[in-house]
Short mmCIF file of C-alpha atoms and ligand atoms in Angstrom, two decimals:
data_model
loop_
_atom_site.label_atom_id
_atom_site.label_comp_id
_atom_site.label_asym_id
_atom_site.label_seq_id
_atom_site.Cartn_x
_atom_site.Cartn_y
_atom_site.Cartn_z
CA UNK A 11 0.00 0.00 0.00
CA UNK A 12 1.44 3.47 -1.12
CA UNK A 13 -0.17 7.05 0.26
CA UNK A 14 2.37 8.92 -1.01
CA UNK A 15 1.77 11.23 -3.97
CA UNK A 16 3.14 11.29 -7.65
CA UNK A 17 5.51 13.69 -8.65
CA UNK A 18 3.62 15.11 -11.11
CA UNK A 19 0.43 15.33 -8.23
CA UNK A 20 2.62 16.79 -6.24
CA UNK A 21 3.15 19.76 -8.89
CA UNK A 22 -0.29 19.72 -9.81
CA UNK A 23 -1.83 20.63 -6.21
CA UNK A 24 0.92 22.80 -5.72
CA UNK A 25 0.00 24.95 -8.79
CA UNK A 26 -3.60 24.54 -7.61
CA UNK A 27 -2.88 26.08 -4.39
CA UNK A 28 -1.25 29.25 -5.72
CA UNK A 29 -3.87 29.81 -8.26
CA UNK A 30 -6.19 29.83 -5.13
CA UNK A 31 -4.39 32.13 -2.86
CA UNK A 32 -3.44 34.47 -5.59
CA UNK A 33 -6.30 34.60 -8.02
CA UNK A 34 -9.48 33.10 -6.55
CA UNK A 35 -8.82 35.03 -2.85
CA UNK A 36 -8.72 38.49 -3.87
CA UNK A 37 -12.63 39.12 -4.31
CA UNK A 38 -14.22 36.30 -3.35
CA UNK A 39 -15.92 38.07 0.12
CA UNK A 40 -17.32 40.80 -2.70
CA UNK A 41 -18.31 37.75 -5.48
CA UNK A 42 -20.16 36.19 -2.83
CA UNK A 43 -21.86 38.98 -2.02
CA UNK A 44 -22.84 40.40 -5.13
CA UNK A 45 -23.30 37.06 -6.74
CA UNK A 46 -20.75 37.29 -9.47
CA UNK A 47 -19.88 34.67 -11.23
CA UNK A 48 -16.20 34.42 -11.29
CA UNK A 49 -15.96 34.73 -15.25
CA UNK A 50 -11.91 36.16 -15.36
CA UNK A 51 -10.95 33.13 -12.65
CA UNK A 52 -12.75 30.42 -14.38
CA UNK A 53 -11.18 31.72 -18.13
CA UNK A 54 -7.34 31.54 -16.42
CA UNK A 55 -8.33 27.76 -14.79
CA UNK A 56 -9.09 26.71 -18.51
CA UNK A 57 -5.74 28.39 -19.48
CA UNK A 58 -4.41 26.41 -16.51
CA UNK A 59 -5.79 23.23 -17.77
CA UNK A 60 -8.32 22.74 -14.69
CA UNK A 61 -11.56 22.19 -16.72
CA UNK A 62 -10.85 19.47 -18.84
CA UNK A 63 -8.41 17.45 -16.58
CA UNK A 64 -9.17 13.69 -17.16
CA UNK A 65 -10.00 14.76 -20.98
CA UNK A 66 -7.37 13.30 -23.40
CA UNK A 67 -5.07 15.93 -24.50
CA UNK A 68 -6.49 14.44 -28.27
CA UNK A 69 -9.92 16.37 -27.11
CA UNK A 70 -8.08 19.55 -25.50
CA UNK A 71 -7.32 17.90 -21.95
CA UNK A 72 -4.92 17.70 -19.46
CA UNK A 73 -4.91 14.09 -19.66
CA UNK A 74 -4.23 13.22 -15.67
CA UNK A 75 -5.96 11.19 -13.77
CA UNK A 76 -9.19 11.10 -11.42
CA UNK A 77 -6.79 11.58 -8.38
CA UNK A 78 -5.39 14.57 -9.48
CA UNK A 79 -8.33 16.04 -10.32
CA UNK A 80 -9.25 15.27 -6.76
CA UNK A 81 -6.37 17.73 -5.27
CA UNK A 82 -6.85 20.23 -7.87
CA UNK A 83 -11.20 20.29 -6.05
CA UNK A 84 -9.55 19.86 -2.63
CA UNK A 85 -7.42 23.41 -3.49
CA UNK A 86 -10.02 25.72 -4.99
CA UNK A 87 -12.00 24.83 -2.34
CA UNK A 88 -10.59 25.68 0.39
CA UNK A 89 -10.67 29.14 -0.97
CA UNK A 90 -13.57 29.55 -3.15
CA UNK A 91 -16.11 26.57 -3.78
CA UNK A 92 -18.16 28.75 -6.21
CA UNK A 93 -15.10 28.69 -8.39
CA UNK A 94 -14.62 25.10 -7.75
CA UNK A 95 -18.45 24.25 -8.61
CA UNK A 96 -17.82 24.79 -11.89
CA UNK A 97 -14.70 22.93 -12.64
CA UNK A 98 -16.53 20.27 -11.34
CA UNK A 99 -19.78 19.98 -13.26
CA UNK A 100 -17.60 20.67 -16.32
CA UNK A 101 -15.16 18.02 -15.39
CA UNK A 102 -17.08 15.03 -13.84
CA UNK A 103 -20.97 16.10 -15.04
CA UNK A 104 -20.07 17.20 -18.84
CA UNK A 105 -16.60 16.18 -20.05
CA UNK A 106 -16.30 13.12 -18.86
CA UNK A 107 -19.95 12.37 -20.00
CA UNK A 108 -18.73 13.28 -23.36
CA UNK A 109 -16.15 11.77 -23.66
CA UNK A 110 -16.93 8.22 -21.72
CA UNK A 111 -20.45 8.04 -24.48
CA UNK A 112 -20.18 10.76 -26.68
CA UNK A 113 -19.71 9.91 -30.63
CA UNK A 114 -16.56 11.27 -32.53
CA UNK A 115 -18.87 14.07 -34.04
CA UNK A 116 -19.74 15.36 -30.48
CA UNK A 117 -16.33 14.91 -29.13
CA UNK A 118 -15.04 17.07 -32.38
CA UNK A 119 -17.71 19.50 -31.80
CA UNK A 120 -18.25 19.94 -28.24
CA UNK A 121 -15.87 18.02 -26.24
CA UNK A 122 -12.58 20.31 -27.39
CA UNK A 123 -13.81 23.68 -26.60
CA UNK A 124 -15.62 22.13 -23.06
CA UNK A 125 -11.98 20.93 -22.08
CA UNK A 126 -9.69 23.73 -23.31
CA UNK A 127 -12.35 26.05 -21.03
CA UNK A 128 -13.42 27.86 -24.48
CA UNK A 129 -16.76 27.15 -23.18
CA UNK A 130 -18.63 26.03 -19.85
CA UNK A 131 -21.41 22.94 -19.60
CA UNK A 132 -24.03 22.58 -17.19
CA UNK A 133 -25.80 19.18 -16.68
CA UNK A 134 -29.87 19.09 -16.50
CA UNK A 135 -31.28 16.61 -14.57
CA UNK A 136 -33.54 18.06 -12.20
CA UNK A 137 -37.44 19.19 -12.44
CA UNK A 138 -39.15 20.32 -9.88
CA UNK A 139 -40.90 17.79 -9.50
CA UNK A 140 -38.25 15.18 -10.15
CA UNK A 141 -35.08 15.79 -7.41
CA UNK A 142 -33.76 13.01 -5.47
CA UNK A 143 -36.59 10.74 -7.80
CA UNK A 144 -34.82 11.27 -11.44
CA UNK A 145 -36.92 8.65 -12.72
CA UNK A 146 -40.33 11.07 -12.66
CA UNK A 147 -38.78 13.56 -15.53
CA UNK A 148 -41.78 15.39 -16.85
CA UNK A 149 -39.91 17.18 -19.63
CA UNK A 150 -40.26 15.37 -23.00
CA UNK A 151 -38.47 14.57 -26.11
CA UNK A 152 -40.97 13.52 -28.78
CA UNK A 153 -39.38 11.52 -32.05
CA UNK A 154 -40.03 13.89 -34.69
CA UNK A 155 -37.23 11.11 -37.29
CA UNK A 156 -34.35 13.54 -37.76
CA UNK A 157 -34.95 15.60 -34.22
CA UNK A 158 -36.45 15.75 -30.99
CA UNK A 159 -38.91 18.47 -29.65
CA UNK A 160 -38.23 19.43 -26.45
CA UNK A 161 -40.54 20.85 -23.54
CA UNK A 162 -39.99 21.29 -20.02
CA UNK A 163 -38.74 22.94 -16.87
CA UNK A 164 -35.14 22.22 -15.56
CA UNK A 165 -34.44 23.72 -12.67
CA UNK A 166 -31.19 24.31 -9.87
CA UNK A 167 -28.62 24.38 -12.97
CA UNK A 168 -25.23 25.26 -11.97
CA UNK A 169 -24.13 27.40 -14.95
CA UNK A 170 -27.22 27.93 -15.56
CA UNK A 171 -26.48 31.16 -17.53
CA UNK A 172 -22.95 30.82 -18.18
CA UNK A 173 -22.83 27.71 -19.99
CA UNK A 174 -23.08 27.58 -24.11
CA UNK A 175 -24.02 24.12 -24.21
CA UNK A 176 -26.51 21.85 -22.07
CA UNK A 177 -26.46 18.45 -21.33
CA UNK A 178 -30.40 17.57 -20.58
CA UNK A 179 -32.48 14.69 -19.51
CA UNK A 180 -35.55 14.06 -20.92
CA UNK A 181 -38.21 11.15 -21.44
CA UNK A 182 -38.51 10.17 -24.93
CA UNK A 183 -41.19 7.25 -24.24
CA UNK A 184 -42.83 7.40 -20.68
CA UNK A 185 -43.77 3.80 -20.85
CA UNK A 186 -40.58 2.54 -20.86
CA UNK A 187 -39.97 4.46 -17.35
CA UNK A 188 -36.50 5.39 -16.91
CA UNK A 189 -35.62 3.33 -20.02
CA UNK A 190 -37.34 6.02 -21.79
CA UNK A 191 -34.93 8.59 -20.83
CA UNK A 192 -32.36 9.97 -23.40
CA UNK A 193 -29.62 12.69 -22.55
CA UNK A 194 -28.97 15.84 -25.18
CA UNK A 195 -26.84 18.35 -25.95
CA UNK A 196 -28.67 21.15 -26.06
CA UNK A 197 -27.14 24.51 -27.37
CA UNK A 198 -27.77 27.70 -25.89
CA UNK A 199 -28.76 29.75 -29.14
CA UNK A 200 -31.61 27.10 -29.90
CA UNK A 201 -34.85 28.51 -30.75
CA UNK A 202 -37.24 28.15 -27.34
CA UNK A 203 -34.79 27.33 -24.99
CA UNK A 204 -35.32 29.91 -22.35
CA UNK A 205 -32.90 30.67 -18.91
CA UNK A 206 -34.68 31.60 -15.95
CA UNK A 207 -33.91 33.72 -12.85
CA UNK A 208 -30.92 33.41 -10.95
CA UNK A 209 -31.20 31.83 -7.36
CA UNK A 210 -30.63 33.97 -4.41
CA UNK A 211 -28.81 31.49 -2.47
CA UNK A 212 -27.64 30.85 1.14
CA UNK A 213 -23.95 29.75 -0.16
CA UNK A 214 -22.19 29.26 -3.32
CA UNK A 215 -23.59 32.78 -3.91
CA UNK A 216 -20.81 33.01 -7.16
CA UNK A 217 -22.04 30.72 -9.32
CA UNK A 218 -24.95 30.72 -11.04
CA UNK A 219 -28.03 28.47 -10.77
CA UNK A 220 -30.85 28.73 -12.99
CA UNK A 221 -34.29 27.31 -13.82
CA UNK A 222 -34.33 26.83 -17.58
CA UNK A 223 -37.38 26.47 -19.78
CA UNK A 224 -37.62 24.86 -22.95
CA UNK A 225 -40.38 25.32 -25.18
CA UNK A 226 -40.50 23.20 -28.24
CA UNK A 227 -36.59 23.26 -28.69
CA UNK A 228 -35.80 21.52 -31.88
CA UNK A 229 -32.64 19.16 -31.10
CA UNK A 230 -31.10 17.52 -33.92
CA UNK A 231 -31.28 13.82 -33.50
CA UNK A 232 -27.64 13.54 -33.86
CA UNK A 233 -27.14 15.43 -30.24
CA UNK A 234 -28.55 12.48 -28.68
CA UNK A 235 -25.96 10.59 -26.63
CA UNK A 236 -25.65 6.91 -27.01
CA UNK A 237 -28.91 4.21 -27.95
CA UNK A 238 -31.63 4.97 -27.47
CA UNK A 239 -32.54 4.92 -23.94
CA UNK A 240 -29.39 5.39 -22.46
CA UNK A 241 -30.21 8.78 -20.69
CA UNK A 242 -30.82 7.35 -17.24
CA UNK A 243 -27.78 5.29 -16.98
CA UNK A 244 -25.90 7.99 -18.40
CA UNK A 245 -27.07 9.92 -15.86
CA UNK A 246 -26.30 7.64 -12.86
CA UNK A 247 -22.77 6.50 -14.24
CA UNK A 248 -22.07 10.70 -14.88
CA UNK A 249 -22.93 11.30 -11.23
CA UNK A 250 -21.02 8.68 -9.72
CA UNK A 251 -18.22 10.12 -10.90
CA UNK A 252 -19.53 13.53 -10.23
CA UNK A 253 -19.87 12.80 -6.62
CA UNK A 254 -16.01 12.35 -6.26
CA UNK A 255 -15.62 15.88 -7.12
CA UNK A 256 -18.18 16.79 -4.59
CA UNK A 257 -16.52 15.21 -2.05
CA UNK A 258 -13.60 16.80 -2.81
CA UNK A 259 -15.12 20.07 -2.86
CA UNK A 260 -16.46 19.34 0.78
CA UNK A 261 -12.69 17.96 1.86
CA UNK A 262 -11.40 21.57 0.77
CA UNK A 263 -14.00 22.98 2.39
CA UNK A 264 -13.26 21.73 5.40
CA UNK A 265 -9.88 21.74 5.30
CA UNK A 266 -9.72 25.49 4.71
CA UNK A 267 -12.03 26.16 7.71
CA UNK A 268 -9.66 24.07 9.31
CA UNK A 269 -6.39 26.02 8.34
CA UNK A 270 -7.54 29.44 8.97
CA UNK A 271 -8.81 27.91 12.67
CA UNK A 272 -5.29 26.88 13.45
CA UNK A 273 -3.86 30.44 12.73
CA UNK A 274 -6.34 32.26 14.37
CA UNK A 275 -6.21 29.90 17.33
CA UNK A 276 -2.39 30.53 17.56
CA UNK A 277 -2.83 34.39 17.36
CA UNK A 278 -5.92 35.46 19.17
CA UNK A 279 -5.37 35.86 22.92
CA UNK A 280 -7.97 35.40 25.79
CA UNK A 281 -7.26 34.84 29.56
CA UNK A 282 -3.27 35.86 29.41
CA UNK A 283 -2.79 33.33 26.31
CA UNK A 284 -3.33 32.33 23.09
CA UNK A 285 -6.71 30.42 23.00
CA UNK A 286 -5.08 27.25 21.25
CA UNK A 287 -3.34 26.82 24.80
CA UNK A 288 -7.03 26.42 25.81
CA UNK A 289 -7.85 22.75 25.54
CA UNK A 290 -11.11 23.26 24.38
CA UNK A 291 -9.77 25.06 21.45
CA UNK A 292 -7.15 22.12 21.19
CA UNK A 293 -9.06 19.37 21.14
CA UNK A 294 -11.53 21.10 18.92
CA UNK A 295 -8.48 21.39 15.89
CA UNK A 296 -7.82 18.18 17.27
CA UNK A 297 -10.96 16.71 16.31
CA UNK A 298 -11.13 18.47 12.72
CA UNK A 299 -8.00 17.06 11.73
CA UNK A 300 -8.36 13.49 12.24
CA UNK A 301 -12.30 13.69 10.82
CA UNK A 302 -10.41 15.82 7.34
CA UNK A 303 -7.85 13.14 7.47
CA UNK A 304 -10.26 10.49 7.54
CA UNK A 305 -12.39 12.53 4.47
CA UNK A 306 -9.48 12.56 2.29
CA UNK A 307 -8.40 9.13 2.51
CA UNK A 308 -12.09 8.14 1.68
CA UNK A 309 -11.89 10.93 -1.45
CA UNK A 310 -8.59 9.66 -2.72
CA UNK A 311 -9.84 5.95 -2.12
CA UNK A 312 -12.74 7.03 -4.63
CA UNK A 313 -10.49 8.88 -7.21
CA UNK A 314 -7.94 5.76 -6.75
CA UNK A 315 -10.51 3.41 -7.31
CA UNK A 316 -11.58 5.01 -10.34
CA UNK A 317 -8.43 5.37 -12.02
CA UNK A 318 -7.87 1.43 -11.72
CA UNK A 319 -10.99 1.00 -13.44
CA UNK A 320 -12.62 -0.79 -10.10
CA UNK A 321 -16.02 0.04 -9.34
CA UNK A 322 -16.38 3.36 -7.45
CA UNK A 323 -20.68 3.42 -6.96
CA UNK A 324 -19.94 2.56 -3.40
CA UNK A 325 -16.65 4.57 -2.68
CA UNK A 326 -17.86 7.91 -4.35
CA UNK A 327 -20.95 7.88 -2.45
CA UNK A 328 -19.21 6.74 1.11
CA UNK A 329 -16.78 9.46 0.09
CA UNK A 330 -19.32 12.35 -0.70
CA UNK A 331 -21.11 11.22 2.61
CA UNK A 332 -18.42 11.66 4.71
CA UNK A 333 -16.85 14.53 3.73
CA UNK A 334 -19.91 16.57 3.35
CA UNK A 335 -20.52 16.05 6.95
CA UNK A 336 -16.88 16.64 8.04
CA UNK A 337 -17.38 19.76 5.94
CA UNK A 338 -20.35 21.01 7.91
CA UNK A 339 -18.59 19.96 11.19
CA UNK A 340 -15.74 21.43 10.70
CA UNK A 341 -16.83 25.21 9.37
CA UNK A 342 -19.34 25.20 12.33
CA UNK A 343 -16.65 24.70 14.68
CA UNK A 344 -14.39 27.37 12.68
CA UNK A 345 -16.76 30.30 13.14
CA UNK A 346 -16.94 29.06 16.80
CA UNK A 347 -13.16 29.26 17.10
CA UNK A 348 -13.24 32.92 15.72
CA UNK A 349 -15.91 33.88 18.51
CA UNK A 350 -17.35 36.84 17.07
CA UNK A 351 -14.65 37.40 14.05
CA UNK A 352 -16.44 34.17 13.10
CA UNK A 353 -19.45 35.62 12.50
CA UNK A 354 -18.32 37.99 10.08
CA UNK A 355 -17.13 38.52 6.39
CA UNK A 356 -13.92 39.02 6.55
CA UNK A 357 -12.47 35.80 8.26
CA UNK A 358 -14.11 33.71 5.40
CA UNK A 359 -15.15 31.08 7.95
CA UNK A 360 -18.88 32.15 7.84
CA UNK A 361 -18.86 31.60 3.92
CA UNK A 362 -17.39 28.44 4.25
CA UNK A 363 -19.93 27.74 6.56
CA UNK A 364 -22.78 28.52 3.99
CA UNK A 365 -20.84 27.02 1.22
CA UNK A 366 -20.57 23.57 3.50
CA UNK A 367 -24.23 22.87 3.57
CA UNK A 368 -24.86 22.19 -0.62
CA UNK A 369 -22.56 19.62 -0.63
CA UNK A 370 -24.80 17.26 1.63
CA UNK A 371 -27.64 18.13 -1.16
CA UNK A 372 -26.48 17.99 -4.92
CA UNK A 373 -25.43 15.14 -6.99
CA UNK A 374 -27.17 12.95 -4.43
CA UNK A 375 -28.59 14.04 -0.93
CA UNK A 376 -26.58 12.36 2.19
CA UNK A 377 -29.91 10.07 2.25
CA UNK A 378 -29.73 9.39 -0.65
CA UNK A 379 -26.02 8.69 -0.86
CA UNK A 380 -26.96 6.29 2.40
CA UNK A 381 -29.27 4.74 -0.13
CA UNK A 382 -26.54 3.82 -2.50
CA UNK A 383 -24.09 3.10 0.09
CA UNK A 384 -26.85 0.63 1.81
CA UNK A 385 -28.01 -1.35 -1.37
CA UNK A 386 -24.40 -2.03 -2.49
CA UNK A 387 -23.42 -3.30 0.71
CA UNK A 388 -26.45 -5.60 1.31
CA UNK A 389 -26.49 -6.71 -2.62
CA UNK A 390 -25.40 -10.26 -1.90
C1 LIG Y 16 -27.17 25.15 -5.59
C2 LIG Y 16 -27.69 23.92 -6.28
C3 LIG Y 16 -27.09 23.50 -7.47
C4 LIG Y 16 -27.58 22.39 -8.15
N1 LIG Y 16 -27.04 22.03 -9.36
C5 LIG Y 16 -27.66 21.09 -10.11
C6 LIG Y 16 -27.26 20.84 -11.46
O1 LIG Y 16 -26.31 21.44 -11.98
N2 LIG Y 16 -27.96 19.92 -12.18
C7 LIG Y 16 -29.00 19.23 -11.67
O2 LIG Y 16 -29.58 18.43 -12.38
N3 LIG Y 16 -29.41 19.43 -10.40
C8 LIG Y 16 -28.76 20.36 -9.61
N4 LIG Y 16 -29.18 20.59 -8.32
C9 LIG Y 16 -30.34 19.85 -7.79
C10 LIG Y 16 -29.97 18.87 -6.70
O3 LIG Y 16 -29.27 17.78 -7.22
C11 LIG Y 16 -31.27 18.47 -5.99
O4 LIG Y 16 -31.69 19.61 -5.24
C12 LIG Y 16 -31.11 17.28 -5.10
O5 LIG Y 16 -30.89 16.12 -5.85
C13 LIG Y 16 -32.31 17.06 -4.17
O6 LIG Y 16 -33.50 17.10 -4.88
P1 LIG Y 16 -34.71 18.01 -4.37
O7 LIG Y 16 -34.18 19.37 -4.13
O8 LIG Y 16 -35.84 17.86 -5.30
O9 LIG Y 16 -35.09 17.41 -2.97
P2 LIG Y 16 -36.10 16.20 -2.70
O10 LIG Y 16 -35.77 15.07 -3.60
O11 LIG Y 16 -37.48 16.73 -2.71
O12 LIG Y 16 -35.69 15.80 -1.22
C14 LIG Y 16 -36.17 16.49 -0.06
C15 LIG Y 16 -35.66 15.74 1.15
O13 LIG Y 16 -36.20 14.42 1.16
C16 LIG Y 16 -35.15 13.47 1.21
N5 LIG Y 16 -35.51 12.28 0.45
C17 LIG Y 16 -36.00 12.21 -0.82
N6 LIG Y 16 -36.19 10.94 -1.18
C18 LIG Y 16 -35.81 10.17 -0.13
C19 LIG Y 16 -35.78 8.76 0.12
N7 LIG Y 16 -36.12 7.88 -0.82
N8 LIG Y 16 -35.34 8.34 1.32
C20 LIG Y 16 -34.95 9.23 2.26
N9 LIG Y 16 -34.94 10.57 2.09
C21 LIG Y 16 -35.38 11.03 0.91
C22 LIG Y 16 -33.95 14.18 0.63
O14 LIG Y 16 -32.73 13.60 1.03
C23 LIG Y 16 -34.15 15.59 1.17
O15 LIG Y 16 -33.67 15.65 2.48
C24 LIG Y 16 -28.66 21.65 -7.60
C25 LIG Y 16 -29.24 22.06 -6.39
C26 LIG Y 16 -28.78 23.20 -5.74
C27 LIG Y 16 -29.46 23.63 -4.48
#
């Protein structure tokens, strides 16, 4: 058994980590604020080679593998998850998608651009009325020979607005079930396809999720992704991957609650001493440390496990469990370490705080991930 790090990891996170503290920290109390998508940051992380990272450099990508990617989530998110939101649904959700079932002719004309950061994806699964249940998709595809008219309401899309191109869900024959569900690549400029107001939301306030209408979008038939039918296990394969980079986002998360904790806790003074001479204080980094330790060996276990082609249903979701809780742990405990510096902007923890909580919902509530975790353990 080896824990230690590749070289070329090691440079990888490293160049991660600078692009954090140096681009994606100046500005990210004001993005959050003002909800601004972080357009300049996420244009330098395609120049950087973050948003096509697993994509073979024959489609525009970095070519490294799932671990990597893993560090590169961990690092943008200890600093700004909004930023690192979007490398990961155009990572795990759309590029890899693309590229695992796309055809050449997709690949050539929406798989380079995607990975080179030229453009940003944004994956359409859920309805209002179809959340944790993806099987009850209302919107429709109806067979029209050489396209598909689409109708329906999409809804929580991250990129919502920034994205050019769409991958969406939609039932094609509604007696089949979810064997009647085909995934499609959906362009922005299409006539009917409509993007609805931005969410005011409690964290990842910089990026931007959207409701998105379409009203009798005509999709070639060609945009389809694999047979016929393959939508829902597209979808399911997509976000067991997807929930890797989650967990990764909740691991930096937590770990930069964690960091900025042990500084403070070093500087700030109460009773004659600095309060990480306080054992309550102590055992409290104590406690973080061990449970982020414990989250990352469960994310790299996941990435690992994907990268030797092994199955990774049950590690991504025991990974994405995990760490979202550490995550929401850990930033609680952060603000309490800052006392009342804690409960404002400028120490960050509070945001990290708010940013904590969406990673126990998307790509899979924790229930749901329980769900997953439960069934594969009691399969046989
Ligand atoms: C900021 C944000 C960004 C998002 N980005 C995207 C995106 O890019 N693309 C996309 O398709 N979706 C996206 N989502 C949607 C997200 O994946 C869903 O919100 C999530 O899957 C939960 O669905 P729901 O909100 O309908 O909750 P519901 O499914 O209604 O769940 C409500 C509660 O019931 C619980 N519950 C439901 N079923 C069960 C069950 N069988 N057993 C036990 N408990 C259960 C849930 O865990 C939850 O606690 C995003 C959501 C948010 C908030």
């Amino acid at each position: 058994m080896d824990f230690s790090l590749s070289e070329e990891q090691i440079m990888i996170q490293e160049a991660a980590r600078e692009f954090a503290q140096n681009e994606l920290l100046p500005g990210v109390i004001e993005r959050d604020e003002a909800q601004r998508f972080p357009t300049e940051q996420v244009k330098r992380m395609g120049d950087l080679g973050f948003m096509g990272m697993m994509v073979d450099p024959e489609y525009g990508g970095s070519g490294l593998d799932t671990v990597s990617y893993a560090l590169v989530m961990e690092e943008l998110s200890k600093v700004d998850a909004s930023a690192s939101v979007v490398v990961s649904v155009n990572n795990s959700l759309v590029c890899w998608g693309l590229e695992a079932y796309g055809n050449e002719q997709q690949k050539q004309k929406y798989l380079k651009r995607l990975a080179m950061g030229e453009i940003i994806g944004a994956f359409c699964l859920s309805e209002p009325e179809a959340g944790s249940d993806a099987t009850s998709q209302k919107t429709t595809a109806l067979d029209k020979g050489d396209h598909y008219i689409l109708n329906g309401t999409k809804n929580w899309i991250t990129n919502g607005n920034s994205a050019s191109v769409y991958i969406v869900m939609a039932q094609t024959d509604k007696d089949k079930g979810h064997k009647g569900i085909n995934a499609f690549l959906v362009d922005k400029e299409m006539p009917g396809f409509e993007i609805g107001p931005k969410e005011n939301k409690l964290g990842i306030r910089g990026s931007d999720t959207h409701s998105l209408n379409f009203n009798d979008v005509k999709v070639p038939k060609e945009n389809r992704i694999g047979e016929d039918g393959f939508g829902f296990k597209f979808a399911m394969k997509t976000l067991a991957g997807g929930r890797i980079g989650i967990a990764a986002q909740a691991l930096g998360i937590a770990a930069g609650a964690y960091e900025l904790s042990k500084k403070y806790a070093k500087e700030r003074k109460a009773f004659g001493t600095e309060i990480v001479n306080h054992q309550a204080i102590a055992f409290k980094l104590a406690d973080m440390h061990t449970q982020i330790e414990a989250a990352r060996f469960l994310v790299y276990k996941a990435a690992w496990d994907k990268d030797q082609g092994n199955n990774y249903d049950l590690s991504s979701a025991m990974a994405k469990l995990y760490a979202s809780q550490v995550a929401m742990d850990t930033t609680i405990e952060a603000v309490q370490i800052h006392g009342g510096n804690g409960f404002v902007k400028d120490y960050h923890v509070e945001r990290l705080m708010r940013d904590a909580k969406i990673t126990q919902i998307y790509e899979g509530t924790s229930e749901i991930q329980k769900i997953v975790i439960s069934r594969s353990i009691t399969r046989d």
